[in-house]
N, CA, C and O atoms as a MOPAC input file, in Angstrom:
PM7 MOZYME 1SCF
protein

 N     24.28800 1    21.33000 1    45.05300 1
 C     22.82200 1    20.82100 1    45.07400 1
 C     22.82200 1    19.60200 1    45.86500 1
 O     23.70900 1    18.75100 1    45.90900 1
 N     21.53500 1    19.63100 1    46.58500 1
 C     21.20100 1    18.39300 1    47.37200 1
 C     20.42300 1    17.40200 1    46.52600 1
 O     19.96800 1    17.79600 1    45.45300 1
 N     20.23300 1    16.16300 1    46.91200 1
 C     19.38000 1    15.19600 1    46.31000 1
 C     18.61400 1    14.57800 1    47.32700 1
 O     19.12600 1    14.06900 1    48.32400 1
 N     17.28500 1    14.61400 1    47.07700 1
 C     16.32300 1    13.85900 1    48.01100 1
 C     15.93400 1    12.63100 1    47.26700 1
 O     15.48900 1    12.70200 1    46.12100 1
 N     16.09500 1    11.49300 1    47.90600 1
 C     15.66800 1    10.27800 1    47.24100 1
 C     14.43700 1     9.67100 1    48.02700 1
 O     14.42300 1     9.44600 1    49.23700 1
 N     13.34900 1     9.43000 1    47.08700 1
 C     12.01100 1     9.06200 1    47.67000 1
 C     11.39500 1     7.97800 1    46.78300 1
 O     11.72400 1     7.88600 1    45.60000 1
 N     10.54800 1     7.19700 1    47.32000 1
 C      9.81800 1     6.23700 1    46.45400 1
 C      8.48200 1     6.78200 1    46.02600 1
 O      7.99600 1     6.42000 1    44.95500 1
 N      7.86900 1     7.63200 1    46.81100 1
 C      6.52300 1     8.25500 1    46.50900 1
 C      6.67100 1     9.84400 1    46.74700 1
 O      7.48200 1    10.31700 1    47.54300 1
 N      5.84000 1    10.56400 1    46.00700 1
 C      5.83900 1    11.94600 1    46.16400 1
 C      4.35000 1    12.41600 1    46.24000 1
 O      3.44400 1    11.86300 1    45.61700 1
 N      4.18600 1    13.51600 1    47.08500 1
 C      2.87000 1    14.14200 1    47.21100 1
 C      3.06100 1    15.58000 1    47.24800 1
 O      3.80600 1    16.10500 1    48.07600 1
 N      2.32600 1    16.32000 1    46.26100 1
 C      2.49700 1    17.67500 1    46.30800 1
 C      1.57400 1    18.28600 1    47.39000 1
 O      0.58600 1    17.67500 1    47.79700 1
 N      1.90200 1    19.42300 1    47.81000 1
 C      1.16400 1    20.31100 1    48.82900 1
 C     -0.20000 1    20.45400 1    48.26100 1
 O     -0.40500 1    20.92600 1    47.14300 1
 N     -1.27800 1    19.96100 1    49.19800 1
 C     -2.73200 1    20.22600 1    48.81900 1
 C     -3.18900 1    18.90300 1    48.20600 1
 O     -4.40100 1    18.72600 1    48.08700 1
 N     -2.37400 1    18.00100 1    47.82300 1
 C     -2.81600 1    16.78600 1    47.14400 1
 C     -3.25200 1    15.76600 1    48.30300 1
 O     -2.67500 1    15.88000 1    49.38400 1
 N     -4.16800 1    14.84000 1    48.15900 1
 C     -4.61700 1    14.00200 1    49.25600 1
 C     -3.85000 1    12.56000 1    49.07400 1
 O     -3.72300 1    11.78500 1    50.02200 1
 N     -3.40800 1    12.31300 1    47.89900 1
 C     -2.85400 1    10.99100 1    47.64200 1
 C     -1.42300 1    11.19300 1    47.08600 1
 O     -1.11700 1    12.16700 1    46.39800 1
 N     -0.57800 1    10.21300 1    47.42900 1
 C      0.78500 1    10.33600 1    46.98300 1
 C      0.83800 1     9.35500 1    45.62100 1
 O     -0.01500 1     8.50500 1    45.36900 1
 N      1.84300 1     9.60300 1    44.91600 1
 C      1.99200 1     8.87100 1    43.62300 1
 C      3.48500 1     8.46200 1    43.42900 1
 O      4.39700 1     9.17900 1    43.84000 1
 N      3.68400 1     7.34400 1    42.82000 1
 C      5.05000 1     6.79000 1    42.62600 1
 C      5.82500 1     7.77500 1    41.78400 1
 O      5.33300 1     8.34200 1    40.80900 1
 N      7.13000 1     7.95800 1    42.23200 1
 C      8.03400 1     8.94200 1    41.61500 1
 C      8.15800 1     8.58200 1    40.13300 1
 O      8.30300 1     9.44900 1    39.27100 1
 N      8.09400 1     7.21500 1    39.85400 1
 C      8.13900 1     6.85400 1    38.33800 1
 C      7.07700 1     7.29900 1    37.54800 1
 O      7.17900 1     7.21500 1    36.32400 1
 N      5.93500 1     7.82400 1    38.13600 1
 C      4.85500 1     8.43400 1    37.39400 1
 C      4.88100 1     9.87000 1    37.01200 1
 O      4.01200 1    10.44900 1    36.36200 1
 N      6.02000 1    10.39800 1    37.51000 1
 C      6.21200 1    11.81500 1    37.34500 1
 C      7.03100 1    11.93600 1    35.90400 1
 O      7.92000 1    11.12100 1    35.65800 1
 N      6.73800 1    12.85200 1    35.08600 1
 C      7.28300 1    13.05400 1    33.81600 1
 C      8.81300 1    13.14200 1    33.91400 1
 O      9.32000 1    13.86300 1    34.77400 1
 N      9.53300 1    12.46200 1    33.09400 1
 C     10.98500 1    12.41100 1    32.96600 1
 C     11.49100 1    13.70500 1    32.20200 1
 O     12.56800 1    14.25400 1    32.43300 1
 N     10.60400 1    14.09500 1    31.30100 1
 C     10.97300 1    15.18800 1    30.47500 1
 C      9.60200 1    15.71100 1    29.85300 1
 O      8.65500 1    14.93100 1    29.75000 1
 N      9.50100 1    17.05500 1    29.43400 1
 C      8.52600 1    17.55500 1    28.82000 1
 C      8.95900 1    18.91500 1    28.13800 1
 O      9.87300 1    19.58800 1    28.61500 1
 N      8.33700 1    19.25200 1    27.12200 1
 C      8.68000 1    20.52000 1    26.28100 1
 C      7.48200 1    21.22100 1    25.72600 1
 O      6.48700 1    20.61000 1    25.33500 1
 N      7.60700 1    22.53100 1    25.70300 1
 C      6.56800 1    23.28100 1    24.95700 1
 C      7.45400 1    24.07200 1    23.84400 1
 O      8.18300 1    25.01200 1    24.16400 1
 N      7.34100 1    23.66500 1    22.68200 1
 C      8.23600 1    24.04300 1    21.54100 1
 C      7.56900 1    25.10000 1    20.66300 1
 O      6.38800 1    24.93900 1    20.35500 1
 N      8.19400 1    26.08900 1    20.27000 1
 C      7.68800 1    27.10200 1    19.26000 1
 C      8.36000 1    26.51400 1    18.01400 1
 O      9.56600 1    26.66300 1    17.82100 1
 N      7.52500 1    25.81200 1    17.13100 1
 C      7.99500 1    25.25200 1    15.99000 1
 C      7.92900 1    26.10000 1    14.66700 1
 O      7.96100 1    25.56300 1    13.56000 1
 N      7.84400 1    27.35200 1    14.83800 1
 C      7.83300 1    28.12300 1    13.59700 1
 C      8.98100 1    29.26700 1    13.63800 1
 O      9.44600 1    29.62700 1    14.72000 1
 N      9.38300 1    29.77900 1    12.50500 1
 C     10.54700 1    30.66100 1    12.50100 1
 C     11.77800 1    30.13300 1    13.13900 1
 O     12.30500 1    29.07600 1    12.79000 1
 N     12.24600 1    30.94800 1    14.14000 1
 C     13.43200 1    30.37600 1    14.85000 1
 C     13.01600 1    29.44100 1    16.04000 1
 O     12.75200 1    29.87900 1    17.16000 1
 N     12.98100 1    28.11400 1    15.69500 1
 C     12.37800 1    27.17100 1    16.51700 1
 C     13.10800 1    27.09900 1    17.92400 1
 O     14.32200 1    26.90000 1    17.95900 1
 N     12.43900 1    27.24600 1    18.96700 1
 C     12.99500 1    27.33100 1    20.34600 1
 C     12.09400 1    26.75500 1    21.36300 1
 O     10.89100 1    26.60800 1    21.14500 1
 N     12.67800 1    26.42000 1    22.49800 1
 C     11.93900 1    25.76800 1    23.66400 1
 C     11.29300 1    27.02600 1    24.51200 1
 O     12.01500 1    27.85200 1    25.07100 1
 N      9.94600 1    27.07800 1    24.54400 1
 C      9.28600 1    28.05900 1    25.41400 1
 C      9.41800 1    27.72300 1    26.85500 1
 O      9.62400 1    28.63100 1    27.66000 1
 N      9.31500 1    26.49400 1    27.23900 1
 C      9.58300 1    26.02800 1    28.54900 1
 C      9.70800 1    24.51300 1    28.45900 1
 O      9.26200 1    23.84200 1    27.52900 1
 N     10.35900 1    24.04300 1    29.51700 1
 C     10.64100 1    22.52200 1    29.43700 1
 C     11.27100 1    22.02900 1    30.92600 1
 O     11.66200 1    22.77200 1    31.82500 1
 N     11.25500 1    20.79600 1    30.91900 1
 C     12.01400 1    20.04000 1    32.08000 1
 C     12.71600 1    19.00400 1    31.42700 1
 O     12.13700 1    18.26200 1    30.63300 1
 N     14.11300 1    18.87200 1    31.74000 1
 C     14.98300 1    17.94600 1    31.26100 1
 C     15.21400 1    17.93000 1    29.77400 1
 O     15.42400 1    16.86900 1    29.18600 1
 N     15.17900 1    19.09800 1    29.15400 1
 C     15.44500 1    19.20100 1    27.59000 1
 C     16.62300 1    20.22900 1    27.47100 1
 O     16.51900 1    21.34800 1    27.97300 1
 N     17.56500 1    19.89100 1    26.90500 1
 C     18.80200 1    20.79400 1    26.65100 1
 C     18.59700 1    21.61300 1    25.32900 1
 O     19.02700 1    22.76600 1    25.29100 1
 N     18.01400 1    21.11600 1    24.33500 1
 C     17.78200 1    21.75700 1    23.11400 1
 C     16.65900 1    21.13900 1    22.30600 1
 O     16.10500 1    20.06500 1    22.54500 1
 N     16.38700 1    22.03800 1    21.24200 1
 C     15.52700 1    21.52400 1    20.09300 1
 C     16.02200 1    22.10800 1    18.87700 1
 O     16.35500 1    23.29000 1    18.79400 1
 N     16.07200 1    21.23500 1    17.88100 1
 C     16.61900 1    21.74700 1    16.53300 1
 C     15.62900 1    21.36300 1    15.35100 1
 O     15.00600 1    20.30200 1    15.30100 1
 N     15.57600 1    22.37200 1    14.41500 1
 C     14.74800 1    22.28300 1    13.30000 1
 C     15.26000 1    21.33500 1    12.28300 1
 O     16.29200 1    21.70000 1    11.72000 1
 N     14.76300 1    20.20800 1    11.93200 1
 C     15.27200 1    19.26100 1    11.04700 1
 C     14.52600 1    19.22900 1     9.70300 1
 O     14.64600 1    18.28200 1     8.92600 1
 N     13.77800 1    20.26300 1     9.46700 1
 C     12.91800 1    20.44200 1     8.24000 1
 C     11.55500 1    20.68000 1     8.56500 1
 O     11.16000 1    20.73200 1     9.73000 1
 N     10.72000 1    20.84700 1     7.42400 1
 C      9.35200 1    21.23700 1     7.71900 1
 C      8.51300 1    20.26800 1     8.57800 1
 O      8.27700 1    19.12200 1     8.19300 1
 N      8.05200 1    20.77900 1     9.79500 1
 C      7.38800 1    19.99500 1    10.70800 1
 C      8.25400 1    18.90900 1    11.42400 1
 O      7.68000 1    18.03700 1    12.07600 1
 N      9.58900 1    18.93300 1    11.32600 1
 C     10.30500 1    17.83800 1    11.86100 1
 C     11.33100 1    18.48800 1    13.04300 1
 O     12.17100 1    19.33400 1    12.73900 1
 N     11.18600 1    18.06600 1    14.21800 1
 C     11.93700 1    18.52400 1    15.44100 1
 C     12.68700 1    17.48800 1    16.04900 1
 O     12.24600 1    16.34200 1    16.13900 1
 N     13.90700 1    17.86700 1    16.51100 1
 C     14.59200 1    16.88200 1    17.33300 1
 C     14.87100 1    17.51500 1    18.70400 1
 O     15.46500 1    18.58400 1    18.83900 1
 N     14.38000 1    16.74700 1    19.73400 1
 C     14.44400 1    17.28600 1    21.02700 1
 C     15.52500 1    16.51000 1    21.79100 1
 O     15.47100 1    15.28100 1    21.76900 1
 N     16.47200 1    17.11400 1    22.44400 1
 C     17.62300 1    16.54600 1    23.07500 1
 C     17.41200 1    16.68300 1    24.63900 1
 O     17.17500 1    17.76200 1    25.18200 1
 N     17.52000 1    15.49800 1    25.29000 1
 C     17.30800 1    15.51100 1    26.84800 1
 C     18.64100 1    16.07600 1    27.68300 1
 O     19.74500 1    15.73100 1    27.26100 1
 N     18.57700 1    16.74600 1    28.59900 1
 C     19.58100 1    17.11100 1    29.48700 1
 C     20.21300 1    15.94100 1    30.18900 1
 O     21.43400 1    15.86000 1    30.32800 1
 N     19.34400 1    15.00800 1    30.64300 1
 C     19.71900 1    13.77100 1    31.28000 1
 C     19.18800 1    12.65600 1    30.47000 1
 O     18.04100 1    12.69000 1    30.02400 1
 N     20.00200 1    11.66200 1    30.26900 1
 C     19.49500 1    10.54700 1    29.24400 1
 C     18.43600 1     9.72100 1    30.05400 1
 O     18.42000 1     9.74400 1    31.28400 1
 N     17.60900 1     9.03700 1    29.35200 1
 C     16.60900 1     8.08000 1    29.76900 1
 C     17.33800 1     6.71100 1    29.93900 1
 O     18.20200 1     6.41400 1    29.11400 1
 N     17.04000 1     5.85800 1    30.96700 1
 C     17.68400 1     4.68400 1    31.20400 1
 C     17.63000 1     3.72800 1    30.01600 1
 O     18.61700 1     3.03100 1    29.78100 1
 N     16.63700 1     3.65700 1    29.32200 1
 C     16.58000 1     2.89700 1    27.96800 1
 C     15.76500 1     3.54900 1    26.98200 1
 O     15.23100 1     4.60600 1    27.31700 1
 N     15.57700 1     3.10000 1    25.81400 1
 C     14.76300 1     3.74500 1    24.62600 1
 C     13.32700 1     3.14900 1    24.76100 1
 O     12.54400 1     3.21400 1    23.81300 1
 N     13.00400 1     2.59500 1    25.88900 1
 C     11.67200 1     1.90900 1    25.98000 1
 C     10.65700 1     2.85400 1    26.88600 1
 O      9.80300 1     2.34800 1    27.61400 1
 N     10.83000 1     4.17300 1    26.77000 1
 C      9.94200 1     4.99800 1    27.57400 1
 C      8.77600 1     5.33100 1    26.59200 1
 O      8.71600 1     4.95000 1    25.42300 1
 N      7.83400 1     6.12200 1    27.26300 1
 C      6.63500 1     6.34500 1    26.63900 1
 C      6.48400 1     7.94300 1    26.12100 1
 O      6.05700 1     8.79900 1    26.89500 1
 N      6.79900 1     8.19900 1    25.00800 1
 C      6.53700 1     9.55100 1    24.57600 1
 C      5.28000 1     9.88500 1    24.00800 1
 O      4.70600 1     9.05500 1    23.30300 1
 N      4.74600 1    11.07900 1    24.24400 1
 C      3.41100 1    11.49500 1    23.64900 1
 C      3.69000 1    12.93300 1    23.12800 1
 O      4.26900 1    13.76400 1    23.82700 1
 N      3.27300 1    13.17600 1    21.93300 1
 C      3.44900 1    14.59900 1    21.34300 1
 C      2.16300 1    14.97300 1    20.72400 1
 O      1.39300 1    14.17700 1    20.18800 1
 N      1.98000 1    16.31000 1    20.84400 1
 C      0.77600 1    16.90100 1    20.25800 1
 C      1.09700 1    18.28400 1    19.75600 1
 O      2.13800 1    18.82300 1    20.13400 1
 N      0.30600 1    18.87100 1    18.96300 1
 C      0.55100 1    20.08100 1    18.37200 1
 C     -0.57200 1    20.94800 1    18.03100 1
 O     -1.70900 1    20.47700 1    18.05600 1
 N     -0.36000 1    22.23600 1    17.69800 1
 C     -1.50600 1    23.21700 1    17.34800 1
 C     -0.94000 1    24.18100 1    16.44600 1
 O      0.20400 1    24.62200 1    16.55800 1
 N     -1.82400 1    24.52600 1    15.47900 1
 C     -1.49700 1    25.63600 1    14.46300 1
 C     -2.32300 1    26.72300 1    14.64500 1
 O     -3.40000 1    26.66900 1    14.05100 1
 N     -2.05400 1    27.86300 1    15.43100 1
 C     -2.79900 1    28.90200 1    15.89100 1
 C     -2.97600 1    30.04000 1    14.87800 1
 O     -3.59400 1    31.06900 1    15.15300 1
 N     -2.35500 1    29.78100 1    13.59500 1
 C     -2.38800 1    30.89600 1    12.71000 1
 C     -3.50800 1    30.87700 1    11.80600 1
 O     -3.71000 1    31.76800 1    10.98200 1
 N     -4.42700 1    29.59800 1    12.00100 1
 C     -5.68100 1    29.50200 1    11.14300 1
 C     -6.84800 1    29.72300 1    12.09500 1
 O     -6.76900 1    29.58700 1    13.31600 1
 N     -7.87100 1    30.05400 1    11.46200 1
 C     -9.24600 1    30.36100 1    12.21900 1
 C     -9.90200 1    29.10000 1    12.32500 1
 O    -10.81700 1    29.01900 1    13.14500 1
 N     -9.59200 1    28.07100 1    11.62300 1
 C    -10.37100 1    26.89500 1    11.57200 1
 C     -9.62500 1    25.76100 1    12.60000 1
 O     -8.40700 1    25.58100 1    12.57700 1
 N    -10.37900 1    25.16000 1    13.34000 1
 C     -9.84800 1    24.01000 1    14.14000 1
 C     -9.50100 1    22.89200 1    13.32100 1
 O    -10.38900 1    22.47000 1    12.58100 1
 N     -8.42800 1    22.34900 1    13.30600 1
 C     -8.04000 1    21.11000 1    12.54700 1
 C     -7.22800 1    20.19200 1    13.34100 1
 O     -6.34200 1    20.62500 1    14.07700 1
 N     -7.49500 1    18.90100 1    13.22600 1
 C     -6.61300 1    18.01000 1    14.01800 1
 C     -5.30300 1    17.99400 1    13.46700 1
 O     -5.14900 1    18.24700 1    12.27300 1
 N     -4.24800 1    17.69700 1    14.27900 1
 C     -2.90800 1    17.57500 1    13.89800 1
 C     -2.37200 1    16.25800 1    14.45200 1
 O     -2.87300 1    15.68800 1    15.42100 1
 N     -1.34900 1    15.82900 1    13.78800 1
 C     -0.79000 1    14.54100 1    14.24300 1
 C      0.77000 1    14.81000 1    14.42300 1
 O      1.44100 1    15.30600 1    13.51800 1
 N      1.23400 1    14.48500 1    15.51900 1
 C      2.69100 1    14.51300 1    15.99300 1
 C      3.25900 1    13.27700 1    16.50500 1
 O      3.47800 1    13.18100 1    17.71300 1
 N      3.53200 1    12.28000 1    15.67500 1
 C      4.08200 1    11.14800 1    16.29900 1
 C      5.50700 1    11.26300 1    16.57600 1
 O      6.22500 1    11.93700 1    15.83800 1
 N      5.98100 1    10.62100 1    17.63800 1
 C      7.35200 1    10.54800 1    17.87200 1
 C      7.84100 1     9.50100 1    17.02500 1
 O      7.18300 1     8.46500 1    16.93400 1
 N      8.92400 1     9.64300 1    16.38800 1
 C      9.45800 1     8.73800 1    15.40000 1
 C     10.77300 1     8.06100 1    15.90200 1
 O     10.72800 1     6.99700 1    16.52000 1
 N     11.91600 1     8.68600 1    15.62800 1
 C     13.17500 1     8.12800 1    16.22700 1
 C     13.28300 1     8.41600 1    17.68300 1
 O     13.18000 1     9.55900 1    18.12900 1
 N     13.50800 1     7.28900 1    18.46900 1
 C     13.45500 1     7.47200 1    19.86600 1
 C     14.84300 1     6.87700 1    20.36700 1
 O     15.03600 1     5.69300 1    20.08900 1
 N     15.71300 1     7.47000 1    20.98500 1
 C     16.88300 1     7.08200 1    21.59800 1
 C     16.89500 1     7.41600 1    23.22600 1
 O     15.98200 1     8.01700 1    23.79100 1
 N     17.90500 1     6.99700 1    23.77400 1
 C     18.00900 1     7.34800 1    25.31500 1
 C     18.31100 1     8.84100 1    25.40000 1
 O     18.10100 1     9.39900 1    26.47700 1
 N     18.79300 1     9.55600 1    24.34800 1
 C     19.35400 1    10.92900 1    24.51100 1
 C     18.54000 1    11.95800 1    23.71200 1
 O     18.76000 1    13.16800 1    23.77500 1
 N     17.50900 1    11.35000 1    22.89700 1
 C     16.82200 1    12.46200 1    22.15400 1
 C     15.65800 1    11.69700 1    21.53600 1
 O     15.54500 1    10.47300 1    21.59200 1
 N     14.77900 1    12.54900 1    20.92500 1
 C     13.53900 1    12.11200 1    20.31500 1
 C     13.28400 1    12.99500 1    19.12900 1
 O     13.48500 1    14.20800 1    19.19500 1
 N     12.80700 1    12.35300 1    17.95500 1
 C     12.41700 1    13.12900 1    16.78100 1
 C     10.85900 1    13.13300 1    16.81500 1
 O     10.22900 1    12.15900 1    17.22600 1
 N     10.24000 1    14.32600 1    16.34300 1
 C      8.86300 1    14.48800 1    16.30000 1
 C      8.64500 1    15.15700 1    14.88700 1
 O      9.18600 1    16.18800 1    14.48900 1
 N      7.76600 1    14.38200 1    14.22700 1
 C      7.31400 1    14.88200 1    12.89700 1
 C      5.85800 1    15.28800 1    12.94000 1
 O      5.00600 1    14.45900 1    13.26000 1
 N      5.52400 1    16.59900 1    12.61300 1
 C      4.29900 1    17.08900 1    12.72200 1
 C      3.56100 1    17.16900 1    11.36200 1
 O      4.08800 1    17.82300 1    10.46200 1
 N      2.37000 1    16.54300 1    11.15000 1
 C      1.61100 1    16.64000 1     9.93800 1
 C      0.15100 1    17.01800 1    10.28200 1
 O     -0.34100 1    16.74700 1    11.37700 1
 N     -0.50000 1    17.63900 1     9.32300 1
 C     -1.85800 1    17.91600 1     9.33000 1
 C     -2.70800 1    16.60800 1     9.19800 1
 O     -2.40600 1    15.82800 1     8.29500 1
 N     -3.74100 1    16.31500 1    10.02600 1
 C     -4.40600 1    15.18700 1     9.72100 1
 C     -5.32400 1    15.17800 1     8.48500 1
 O     -5.66700 1    14.13800 1     7.92200 1
 N     -5.69900 1    16.41700 1     8.10400 1
 C     -6.65200 1    16.37200 1     6.97400 1
 C     -5.92100 1    16.26700 1     5.56000 1
 O     -6.49100 1    15.84600 1     4.55400 1
 N     -4.61600 1    16.68900 1     5.59400 1
 C     -3.93300 1    16.46800 1     4.24200 1
 C     -2.68500 1    15.57700 1     4.37600 1
 O     -2.05400 1    15.21800 1     3.38200 1
 N     -2.35200 1    15.23800 1     5.60300 1
 C     -1.04200 1    14.45600 1     5.91900 1
 C      0.16000 1    15.12800 1     5.48100 1
 O      1.21000 1    14.49600 1     5.37000 1
 N      0.08600 1    16.35100 1     5.22600 1
 C      1.25000 1    17.11800 1     4.82600 1
 C      2.02600 1    17.69100 1     5.93200 1
 O      1.41200 1    18.18800 1     6.87700 1
 N      3.31700 1    17.67600 1     5.91800 1
 C      4.17700 1    18.14700 1     6.99900 1
 C      4.05100 1    19.59100 1     7.02000 1
 O      4.02700 1    20.26700 1     5.99200 1
 N      3.96500 1    20.10700 1     8.30300 1
 C      3.83400 1    21.48900 1     8.55700 1
 C      4.46400 1    21.90900 1     9.81400 1
 O      4.46400 1    21.15100 1    10.78300 1
 N      5.00700 1    23.08600 1     9.85500 1
 C      5.56100 1    23.64400 1    11.08500 1
 C      4.35500 1    24.04500 1    11.92100 1
 O      3.36700 1    24.59000 1    11.42800 1
 N      4.48900 1    23.74100 1    13.23800 1
 C      3.31600 1    24.06800 1    14.15400 1
 C      3.75300 1    25.18100 1    15.10600 1
 O      4.92400 1    25.23300 1    15.48300 1
 N      2.79200 1    26.12200 1    15.52400 1
 C      3.15600 1    27.06600 1    16.46400 1
 C      3.37200 1    26.52700 1    17.75400 1
 O      4.18900 1    27.06300 1    18.50200 1
 N      2.72300 1    25.51100 1    18.10500 1
 C      2.95200 1    24.91200 1    19.42100 1
 C      3.09800 1    23.38400 1    19.30900 1
 O      2.18000 1    22.71800 1    18.83000 1
 N      4.24000 1    22.81700 1    19.74300 1
 C      4.50000 1    21.37700 1    19.83000 1
 C      4.79300 1    21.09300 1    21.20800 1
 O      5.71800 1    21.64100 1    21.80700 1
 N      3.93400 1    20.15100 1    21.77600 1
 C      4.06400 1    19.70600 1    23.21500 1
 C      4.51800 1    18.28900 1    23.21800 1
 O      3.85400 1    17.43300 1    22.63400 1
 N      5.67900 1    17.98800 1    23.88300 1
 C      6.19400 1    16.59200 1    23.94300 1
 C      6.22500 1    16.27600 1    25.52900 1
 O      6.67700 1    17.07300 1    26.35100 1
 N      5.72100 1    15.09700 1    25.83100 1
 C      5.82900 1    14.58700 1    27.26200 1
 C      6.45700 1    13.28600 1    27.16400 1
 O      6.18400 1    12.53200 1    26.22900 1
 N      7.33600 1    12.95700 1    28.13100 1
 C      8.03400 1    11.68600 1    28.14000 1
 C      7.95300 1    11.13000 1    29.64000 1
 O      8.32000 1    11.68800 1    30.67400 1
 N      7.35700 1     9.85000 1    29.45900 1
 C      7.27000 1     9.05900 1    30.83300 1
 C      8.27000 1     7.94500 1    30.82900 1
 O      8.24500 1     7.14000 1    29.89800 1
 N      9.10300 1     7.83700 1    31.74200 1
 C     10.04600 1     6.80500 1    31.91100 1
 C     11.02600 1     7.11900 1    32.94400 1
 O     10.91000 1     8.09000 1    33.69100 1
 N     12.04800 1     6.24100 1    32.98100 1
 C     13.11500 1     6.36800 1    34.04500 1
 C     14.37100 1     7.02300 1    33.47800 1
 O     14.77400 1     6.76900 1    32.34300 1
 N     14.94500 1     7.83200 1    34.26800 1
 C     16.22600 1     8.53900 1    33.84000 1
 C     17.46000 1     7.58600 1    34.13300 1
 O     17.47000 1     6.81700 1    35.09400 1
 N     18.37200 1     7.68900 1    33.33300 1
 C     19.61100 1     6.83300 1    33.59900 1
 C     20.14700 1     7.10900 1    34.86000 1
 O     21.15100 1     6.51200 1    35.24700 1

């Protein structure tokens, strides 16, 4: 495998370049119900079910520090009503992140059909 080292990156068709540090270091689309699994991802080696609404996402390549910026969101598609959900990232280390999903209307933990996690930061 070859390595290309750059300071800025510009995708085909884009008019402006952006700093490489602005590219997501990891992201995941998680199926959080039944047999929990990664639908698609970058830099994520596994996801585990830690209990109702609680998921542990492990990175393929570690982050340089635990001071990165994670964002998580979720969706429950089995209901006909739109409801807000809360998916705060809780335990954050250089090698993994815990996400706990709760409904915003009841604050009860719940397994979500879709859990999306985005991590901005530098790799080790």
